[in-house]
């Protein structure tokens, strides 16, 4: 099958949607399909379109359906589709959902946030991750907590830094932040936070191998987003054996499970500080987070992700 894969993110970008497109391209080629990745559909004929982002790819989706009304069209819902654009730009976003033959989502609770009429189209395909190739050796001198995410509003990127400000002098906790600033203002804020807060260390945009290197030595990951479609870094952390502390949004709960003990109320600095203090001082709590994470690892294997796509394509 010749599949047109649309991602509304430039090739050089390292954002989540672009990374997802690259991985799905490899996966679909591995299943024997020809895949053409485009930023915006140029009219190239295809047996099927898979479009990432209902709102940003709305034009490509509408034009493909008009030209090839009988060919399968799959729309992958991003976090901003689900939790922002269906309200701020409902016409285009909901039209893409209605046009699609199938909707792909990345966490188990997406059904709560989309119109009931479209829920029967949903296919949950968890993003996979590869295990580390070396044993983890967290620092014994400091208690390092990593934040992996770009600096933009949806990520609430400084929440862990704010929580670290109020720790006692005896705490050994450091926040290691890996992620690109969305603009110069975000970069300036990160630099200002480092000046003010010696526990916070912003490393900027890094490659995937550097994230994995950080996972070898960090004690925990904080995932502080206010909206997510299902962040791959959470599954990467679980598969790597890194305990996760996360905001209690559906995008995190839909990956970690409703009974996971490491949630804090979204944007609640005090509650996050309490969890970080407990993680640093209570080894049993850190092990509890790890045990709960281990129960979910089976959801994020490449084989399972591949089977999910095979089942979806086989039903078209």
Tab-separated table of C-alpha atoms in Angstrom:
chain	number	residue	atom	x	y	z
A	1	UNK	CA	0.000	0.000	0.000
A	2	UNK	CA	1.221	3.514	-0.831
A	3	UNK	CA	0.609	5.650	2.279
A	4	UNK	CA	0.786	9.452	2.365
A	5	UNK	CA	1.882	10.450	5.889
A	6	UNK	CA	1.168	14.091	6.693
A	7	UNK	CA	2.937	15.851	9.554
A	8	UNK	CA	2.491	19.631	9.880
A	9	UNK	CA	6.011	20.017	11.303
A	10	UNK	CA	9.158	20.756	9.323
A	11	UNK	CA	11.679	17.950	8.836
A	12	UNK	CA	14.402	19.575	10.950
A	13	UNK	CA	12.120	19.905	13.971
A	14	UNK	CA	12.539	17.661	17.024
A	15	UNK	CA	9.016	18.211	18.348
A	16	UNK	CA	6.829	15.297	19.382
A	17	UNK	CA	4.704	15.244	16.223
A	18	UNK	CA	7.775	15.128	13.964
A	19	UNK	CA	9.375	12.360	16.023
A	20	UNK	CA	6.099	10.438	15.899
A	21	UNK	CA	5.934	10.827	12.111
A	22	UNK	CA	9.479	9.529	11.704
A	23	UNK	CA	8.813	6.501	13.888
A	24	UNK	CA	5.501	5.695	12.230
A	25	UNK	CA	7.144	6.012	8.818
A	26	UNK	CA	9.751	3.422	9.789
A	27	UNK	CA	7.112	1.180	11.339
A	28	UNK	CA	4.802	1.278	8.311
A	29	UNK	CA	7.691	0.633	5.937
A	30	UNK	CA	8.631	-2.315	8.130
A	31	UNK	CA	5.121	-3.664	7.572
A	32	UNK	CA	5.761	-3.608	3.831
A	33	UNK	CA	4.145	-0.308	2.848
A	34	UNK	CA	5.576	2.541	0.796
A	35	UNK	CA	5.422	5.746	2.857
A	36	UNK	CA	5.754	9.314	1.597
A	37	UNK	CA	6.091	11.913	4.389
A	38	UNK	CA	4.852	15.405	3.557
A	39	UNK	CA	4.354	18.639	5.471
A	40	UNK	CA	1.322	19.531	3.364
A	41	UNK	CA	-0.235	17.223	0.800
A	42	UNK	CA	1.011	18.142	-2.672
A	43	UNK	CA	-1.572	16.065	-4.537
A	44	UNK	CA	0.604	12.974	-4.939
A	45	UNK	CA	-1.757	9.996	-5.320
A	46	UNK	CA	-1.825	7.532	-2.463
A	47	UNK	CA	-3.809	4.453	-1.505
A	48	UNK	CA	-4.300	5.904	1.964
A	49	UNK	CA	-3.560	9.021	3.999
A	50	UNK	CA	-2.424	9.090	7.627
A	51	UNK	CA	-2.543	12.690	8.847
A	52	UNK	CA	-1.060	13.774	12.163
A	53	UNK	CA	-3.010	16.627	13.762
A	54	UNK	CA	-6.685	17.174	12.966
A	55	UNK	CA	-6.493	20.979	12.940
A	56	UNK	CA	-3.057	21.695	11.478
A	57	UNK	CA	-3.533	19.087	8.734
A	58	UNK	CA	-7.169	20.020	8.049
A	59	UNK	CA	-6.489	21.287	4.530
A	60	UNK	CA	-4.622	18.134	3.480
A	61	UNK	CA	-7.349	15.961	4.990
A	62	UNK	CA	-10.164	17.795	3.213
A	63	UNK	CA	-8.397	17.829	-0.180
A	64	UNK	CA	-7.485	14.123	-0.025
A	65	UNK	CA	-11.057	13.167	0.834
A	66	UNK	CA	-12.420	15.308	-1.979
A	67	UNK	CA	-10.063	13.814	-4.566
A	68	UNK	CA	-10.164	10.215	-3.325
A	69	UNK	CA	-13.530	9.833	-1.552
A	70	UNK	CA	-13.313	6.064	-1.348
A	71	UNK	CA	-9.753	5.710	-0.043
A	72	UNK	CA	-8.966	5.196	3.651
A	73	UNK	CA	-8.113	8.292	5.685
A	74	UNK	CA	-6.688	8.046	9.205
A	75	UNK	CA	-6.278	11.077	11.469
A	76	UNK	CA	-3.953	10.968	14.476
A	77	UNK	CA	-5.182	13.263	17.237
A	78	UNK	CA	-2.592	15.442	18.951
A	79	UNK	CA	-2.973	16.741	22.489
A	80	UNK	CA	-3.738	20.228	21.220
A	81	UNK	CA	-6.427	18.812	18.904
A	82	UNK	CA	-8.106	17.082	21.806
A	83	UNK	CA	-7.737	19.664	24.537
A	84	UNK	CA	-7.424	23.017	22.728
A	85	UNK	CA	-8.283	23.248	19.053
A	86	UNK	CA	-11.571	21.371	19.231
A	87	UNK	CA	-12.719	24.363	21.301
A	88	UNK	CA	-10.710	27.243	19.771
A	89	UNK	CA	-10.999	26.045	16.126
A	90	UNK	CA	-13.927	23.627	16.231
A	91	UNK	CA	-14.967	23.874	12.585
A	92	UNK	CA	-11.715	22.548	11.102
A	93	UNK	CA	-10.865	20.192	13.958
A	94	UNK	CA	-14.261	18.524	14.183
A	95	UNK	CA	-14.563	18.378	10.385
A	96	UNK	CA	-11.300	16.403	10.249
A	97	UNK	CA	-12.589	14.022	12.928
A	98	UNK	CA	-15.835	13.554	10.999
A	99	UNK	CA	-14.017	13.081	7.672
A	100	UNK	CA	-11.652	10.429	9.012
A	101	UNK	CA	-12.420	6.739	8.690
A	102	UNK	CA	-10.361	6.097	11.820
A	103	UNK	CA	-8.874	8.206	14.608
A	104	UNK	CA	-5.602	7.209	16.222
A	105	UNK	CA	-4.893	8.310	19.778
A	106	UNK	CA	-1.984	7.659	22.123
A	107	UNK	CA	-3.522	7.195	25.559
A	108	UNK	CA	-6.466	5.324	27.043
A	109	UNK	CA	-8.630	8.273	28.150
A	110	UNK	CA	-8.937	10.240	24.902
A	111	UNK	CA	-12.523	9.034	24.511
A	112	UNK	CA	-13.530	11.320	27.393
A	113	UNK	CA	-12.572	14.457	25.479
A	114	UNK	CA	-13.983	13.960	21.979
A	115	UNK	CA	-17.587	13.982	20.758
A	116	UNK	CA	-19.396	10.737	21.469
A	117	UNK	CA	-20.273	10.353	17.791
A	118	UNK	CA	-16.593	9.867	16.930
A	119	UNK	CA	-15.589	7.513	19.741
A	120	UNK	CA	-16.329	4.397	17.702
A	121	UNK	CA	-13.539	5.460	15.323
A	122	UNK	CA	-10.886	5.579	18.051
A	123	UNK	CA	-7.885	3.266	17.991
A	124	UNK	CA	-5.469	3.529	20.917
A	125	UNK	CA	-1.936	2.790	19.699
A	126	UNK	CA	0.592	3.411	22.460
A	127	UNK	CA	3.948	4.784	21.371
A	128	UNK	CA	6.741	2.311	21.944
A	129	UNK	CA	10.177	2.770	23.462
A	130	UNK	CA	13.404	0.795	23.509
A	131	UNK	CA	14.982	-0.302	26.809
A	132	UNK	CA	18.326	1.105	27.877
A	133	UNK	CA	21.348	-0.887	26.784
A	134	UNK	CA	23.223	-0.247	30.026
A	135	UNK	CA	22.255	-0.508	33.687
A	136	UNK	CA	21.070	2.672	35.351
A	137	UNK	CA	23.425	4.221	37.892
A	138	UNK	CA	21.767	7.236	39.525
A	139	UNK	CA	24.079	9.731	41.198
A	140	UNK	CA	24.924	9.207	44.861
A	141	UNK	CA	26.137	12.795	45.354
A	142	UNK	CA	22.959	14.533	44.142
A	143	UNK	CA	19.315	13.565	43.756
A	144	UNK	CA	18.688	14.387	40.113
A	145	UNK	CA	15.230	14.789	38.631
A	146	UNK	CA	14.922	15.350	34.903
A	147	UNK	CA	12.324	17.299	32.967
A	148	UNK	CA	12.198	16.413	29.264
A	149	UNK	CA	10.067	18.774	27.232
A	150	UNK	CA	10.233	21.918	25.181
A	151	UNK	CA	9.659	25.253	26.863
A	152	UNK	CA	6.122	26.259	25.899
A	153	UNK	CA	2.807	26.836	27.656
A	154	UNK	CA	1.381	23.321	27.282
A	155	UNK	CA	4.339	21.790	29.111
A	156	UNK	CA	4.195	24.025	32.230
A	157	UNK	CA	7.976	23.718	31.918
A	158	UNK	CA	9.162	25.477	35.086
A	159	UNK	CA	6.850	23.754	37.574
A	160	UNK	CA	9.589	21.419	38.827
A	161	UNK	CA	11.994	24.361	39.108
A	162	UNK	CA	9.428	26.318	41.124
A	163	UNK	CA	8.916	23.305	43.402
A	164	UNK	CA	12.669	22.993	43.941
A	165	UNK	CA	12.930	26.609	45.105
A	166	UNK	CA	11.260	25.831	48.411
A	167	UNK	CA	13.346	22.819	49.419
A	168	UNK	CA	15.415	22.817	52.586
A	169	UNK	CA	19.143	23.426	52.462
A	170	UNK	CA	19.725	19.769	53.326
A	171	UNK	CA	18.103	18.584	50.096
A	172	UNK	CA	20.450	17.305	47.378
A	173	UNK	CA	17.813	17.648	44.649
A	174	UNK	CA	18.643	19.117	41.239
A	175	UNK	CA	16.337	19.702	38.277
A	176	UNK	CA	17.933	18.831	34.923
A	177	UNK	CA	15.793	20.245	32.107
A	178	UNK	CA	16.238	19.049	28.513
A	179	UNK	CA	14.215	20.876	25.904
A	180	UNK	CA	14.188	23.616	23.299
A	181	UNK	CA	12.842	27.081	24.146
A	182	UNK	CA	9.799	27.916	21.996
A	183	UNK	CA	11.099	31.467	21.558
A	184	UNK	CA	13.585	33.966	22.984
A	185	UNK	CA	11.281	34.859	25.866
A	186	UNK	CA	11.190	31.280	27.071
A	187	UNK	CA	14.975	31.037	26.791
A	188	UNK	CA	15.386	34.234	28.794
A	189	UNK	CA	13.059	32.906	31.479
A	190	UNK	CA	15.067	29.684	31.715
A	191	UNK	CA	18.320	31.601	32.084
A	192	UNK	CA	16.745	33.862	34.703
A	193	UNK	CA	15.523	30.814	36.636
A	194	UNK	CA	19.034	29.365	36.666
A	195	UNK	CA	20.372	32.660	38.067
A	196	UNK	CA	17.731	32.698	40.768
A	197	UNK	CA	17.529	28.969	41.478
A	198	UNK	CA	20.831	27.044	41.776
A	199	UNK	CA	18.933	23.736	41.777
A	200	UNK	CA	17.710	24.307	38.192
A	201	UNK	CA	19.877	23.433	35.178
A	202	UNK	CA	18.548	24.008	31.666
A	203	UNK	CA	20.504	22.138	28.987
A	204	UNK	CA	18.477	23.261	25.952
A	205	UNK	CA	17.523	21.111	22.971
A	206	UNK	CA	19.280	17.751	22.875
A	207	UNK	CA	19.189	14.607	20.761
A	208	UNK	CA	17.355	11.433	21.699
A	209	UNK	CA	20.623	9.738	22.701
A	210	UNK	CA	21.242	12.492	25.261
A	211	UNK	CA	17.826	11.905	26.820
A	212	UNK	CA	18.673	8.219	27.133
A	213	UNK	CA	22.033	9.158	28.664
A	214	UNK	CA	20.192	11.280	31.234
A	215	UNK	CA	17.877	8.357	31.996
A	216	UNK	CA	20.947	6.319	32.996
A	217	UNK	CA	21.753	8.673	35.869
A	218	UNK	CA	18.541	10.433	36.872
A	219	UNK	CA	16.518	9.378	39.901
A	220	UNK	CA	13.117	10.332	38.474
A	221	UNK	CA	11.296	12.139	35.663
A	222	UNK	CA	8.822	14.966	36.261
A	223	UNK	CA	6.216	15.320	33.534
A	224	UNK	CA	4.368	18.520	34.327
A	225	UNK	CA	2.225	19.197	31.243
A	226	UNK	CA	-1.181	20.822	31.429
A	227	UNK	CA	-2.328	19.027	28.241
A	228	UNK	CA	-0.941	16.011	26.393
A	229	UNK	CA	-2.082	13.622	23.724
A	230	UNK	CA	0.155	10.922	25.234
A	231	UNK	CA	3.798	11.937	25.629
A	232	UNK	CA	6.346	9.433	24.374
A	233	UNK	CA	8.824	10.545	27.049
A	234	UNK	CA	6.563	8.971	29.686
A	235	UNK	CA	6.639	5.581	27.973
A	236	UNK	CA	10.383	5.991	27.387
A	237	UNK	CA	10.915	6.593	31.095
A	238	UNK	CA	8.814	3.589	32.110
A	239	UNK	CA	10.638	1.275	29.728
A	240	UNK	CA	13.986	2.668	30.939
A	241	UNK	CA	13.059	1.962	34.561
A	242	UNK	CA	12.854	5.630	35.569
A	243	UNK	CA	10.225	6.479	38.214
A	244	UNK	CA	7.771	9.134	37.011
A	245	UNK	CA	6.112	11.996	38.884
A	246	UNK	CA	3.351	13.519	36.764
A	247	UNK	CA	0.530	16.035	36.668
A	248	UNK	CA	-2.873	14.393	36.990
A	249	UNK	CA	-4.108	15.212	33.487
A	250	UNK	CA	-5.819	12.591	31.320
A	251	UNK	CA	-2.804	12.460	28.994
A	252	UNK	CA	-0.634	11.183	31.852
A	253	UNK	CA	-3.269	9.073	33.618
A	254	UNK	CA	-4.107	7.414	30.298
A	255	UNK	CA	-0.512	6.153	30.109
A	256	UNK	CA	0.377	5.505	33.746
A	257	UNK	CA	-2.964	4.137	34.959
A	258	UNK	CA	-5.594	5.568	37.279
A	259	UNK	CA	-4.100	3.962	40.398
A	260	UNK	CA	-0.557	5.261	39.827
A	261	UNK	CA	0.726	6.822	43.103
A	262	UNK	CA	2.930	9.549	41.605
A	263	UNK	CA	0.408	12.209	40.558
A	264	UNK	CA	0.084	15.789	41.752
A	265	UNK	CA	-2.696	18.283	40.879
A	266	UNK	CA	-1.788	20.086	37.672
A	267	UNK	CA	0.146	23.358	38.251
A	268	UNK	CA	0.195	22.745	42.025
A	269	UNK	CA	3.739	23.679	43.040
A	270	UNK	CA	3.323	22.739	46.699
A	271	UNK	CA	1.998	19.255	45.962
A	272	UNK	CA	4.805	18.615	43.486
A	273	UNK	CA	7.360	19.781	46.064
A	274	UNK	CA	5.907	17.342	48.592
A	275	UNK	CA	6.203	14.464	46.101
A	276	UNK	CA	9.788	15.380	45.241
A	277	UNK	CA	10.721	15.584	48.915
A	278	UNK	CA	9.158	12.180	49.479
A	279	UNK	CA	10.942	10.702	46.460
A	280	UNK	CA	14.284	11.978	47.736
A	281	UNK	CA	13.837	10.922	51.348
A	282	UNK	CA	11.782	7.728	51.045
A	283	UNK	CA	13.447	4.966	49.039
A	284	UNK	CA	10.367	2.773	49.409
A	285	UNK	CA	8.215	5.415	47.698
A	286	UNK	CA	10.626	5.626	44.799
A	287	UNK	CA	10.510	1.836	44.503
A	288	UNK	CA	6.710	1.944	44.605
A	289	UNK	CA	6.666	4.308	41.630
A	290	UNK	CA	9.032	1.979	39.821
A	291	UNK	CA	6.879	-1.083	40.572
A	292	UNK	CA	3.732	0.610	39.282
A	293	UNK	CA	5.622	1.738	36.190
A	294	UNK	CA	6.862	-1.788	35.563
A	295	UNK	CA	3.252	-2.977	35.434
A	296	UNK	CA	2.679	-0.734	32.409
A	297	UNK	CA	5.864	-1.458	30.438
A	298	UNK	CA	4.230	-4.176	28.365
A	299	UNK	CA	2.019	-1.530	26.720
A	300	UNK	CA	4.975	0.210	25.091
A	301	UNK	CA	6.849	-2.464	23.164
A	302	UNK	CA	7.594	-2.007	19.440
A	303	UNK	CA	5.857	-5.325	18.764
A	304	UNK	CA	2.645	-4.121	20.384
A	305	UNK	CA	2.730	-0.809	18.535
A	306	UNK	CA	3.281	-2.669	15.264
A	307	UNK	CA	0.355	-5.005	15.980
A	308	UNK	CA	-1.844	-1.980	16.644
A	309	UNK	CA	-1.070	-0.545	13.214
A	310	UNK	CA	-1.464	-3.930	11.546
A	311	UNK	CA	-4.923	-4.300	13.079
A	312	UNK	CA	-5.924	-0.784	12.036
A	313	UNK	CA	-4.673	-1.120	8.446
A	314	UNK	CA	-6.195	-4.555	8.129
A	315	UNK	CA	-9.609	-3.131	8.992
A	316	UNK	CA	-9.520	-0.468	6.280
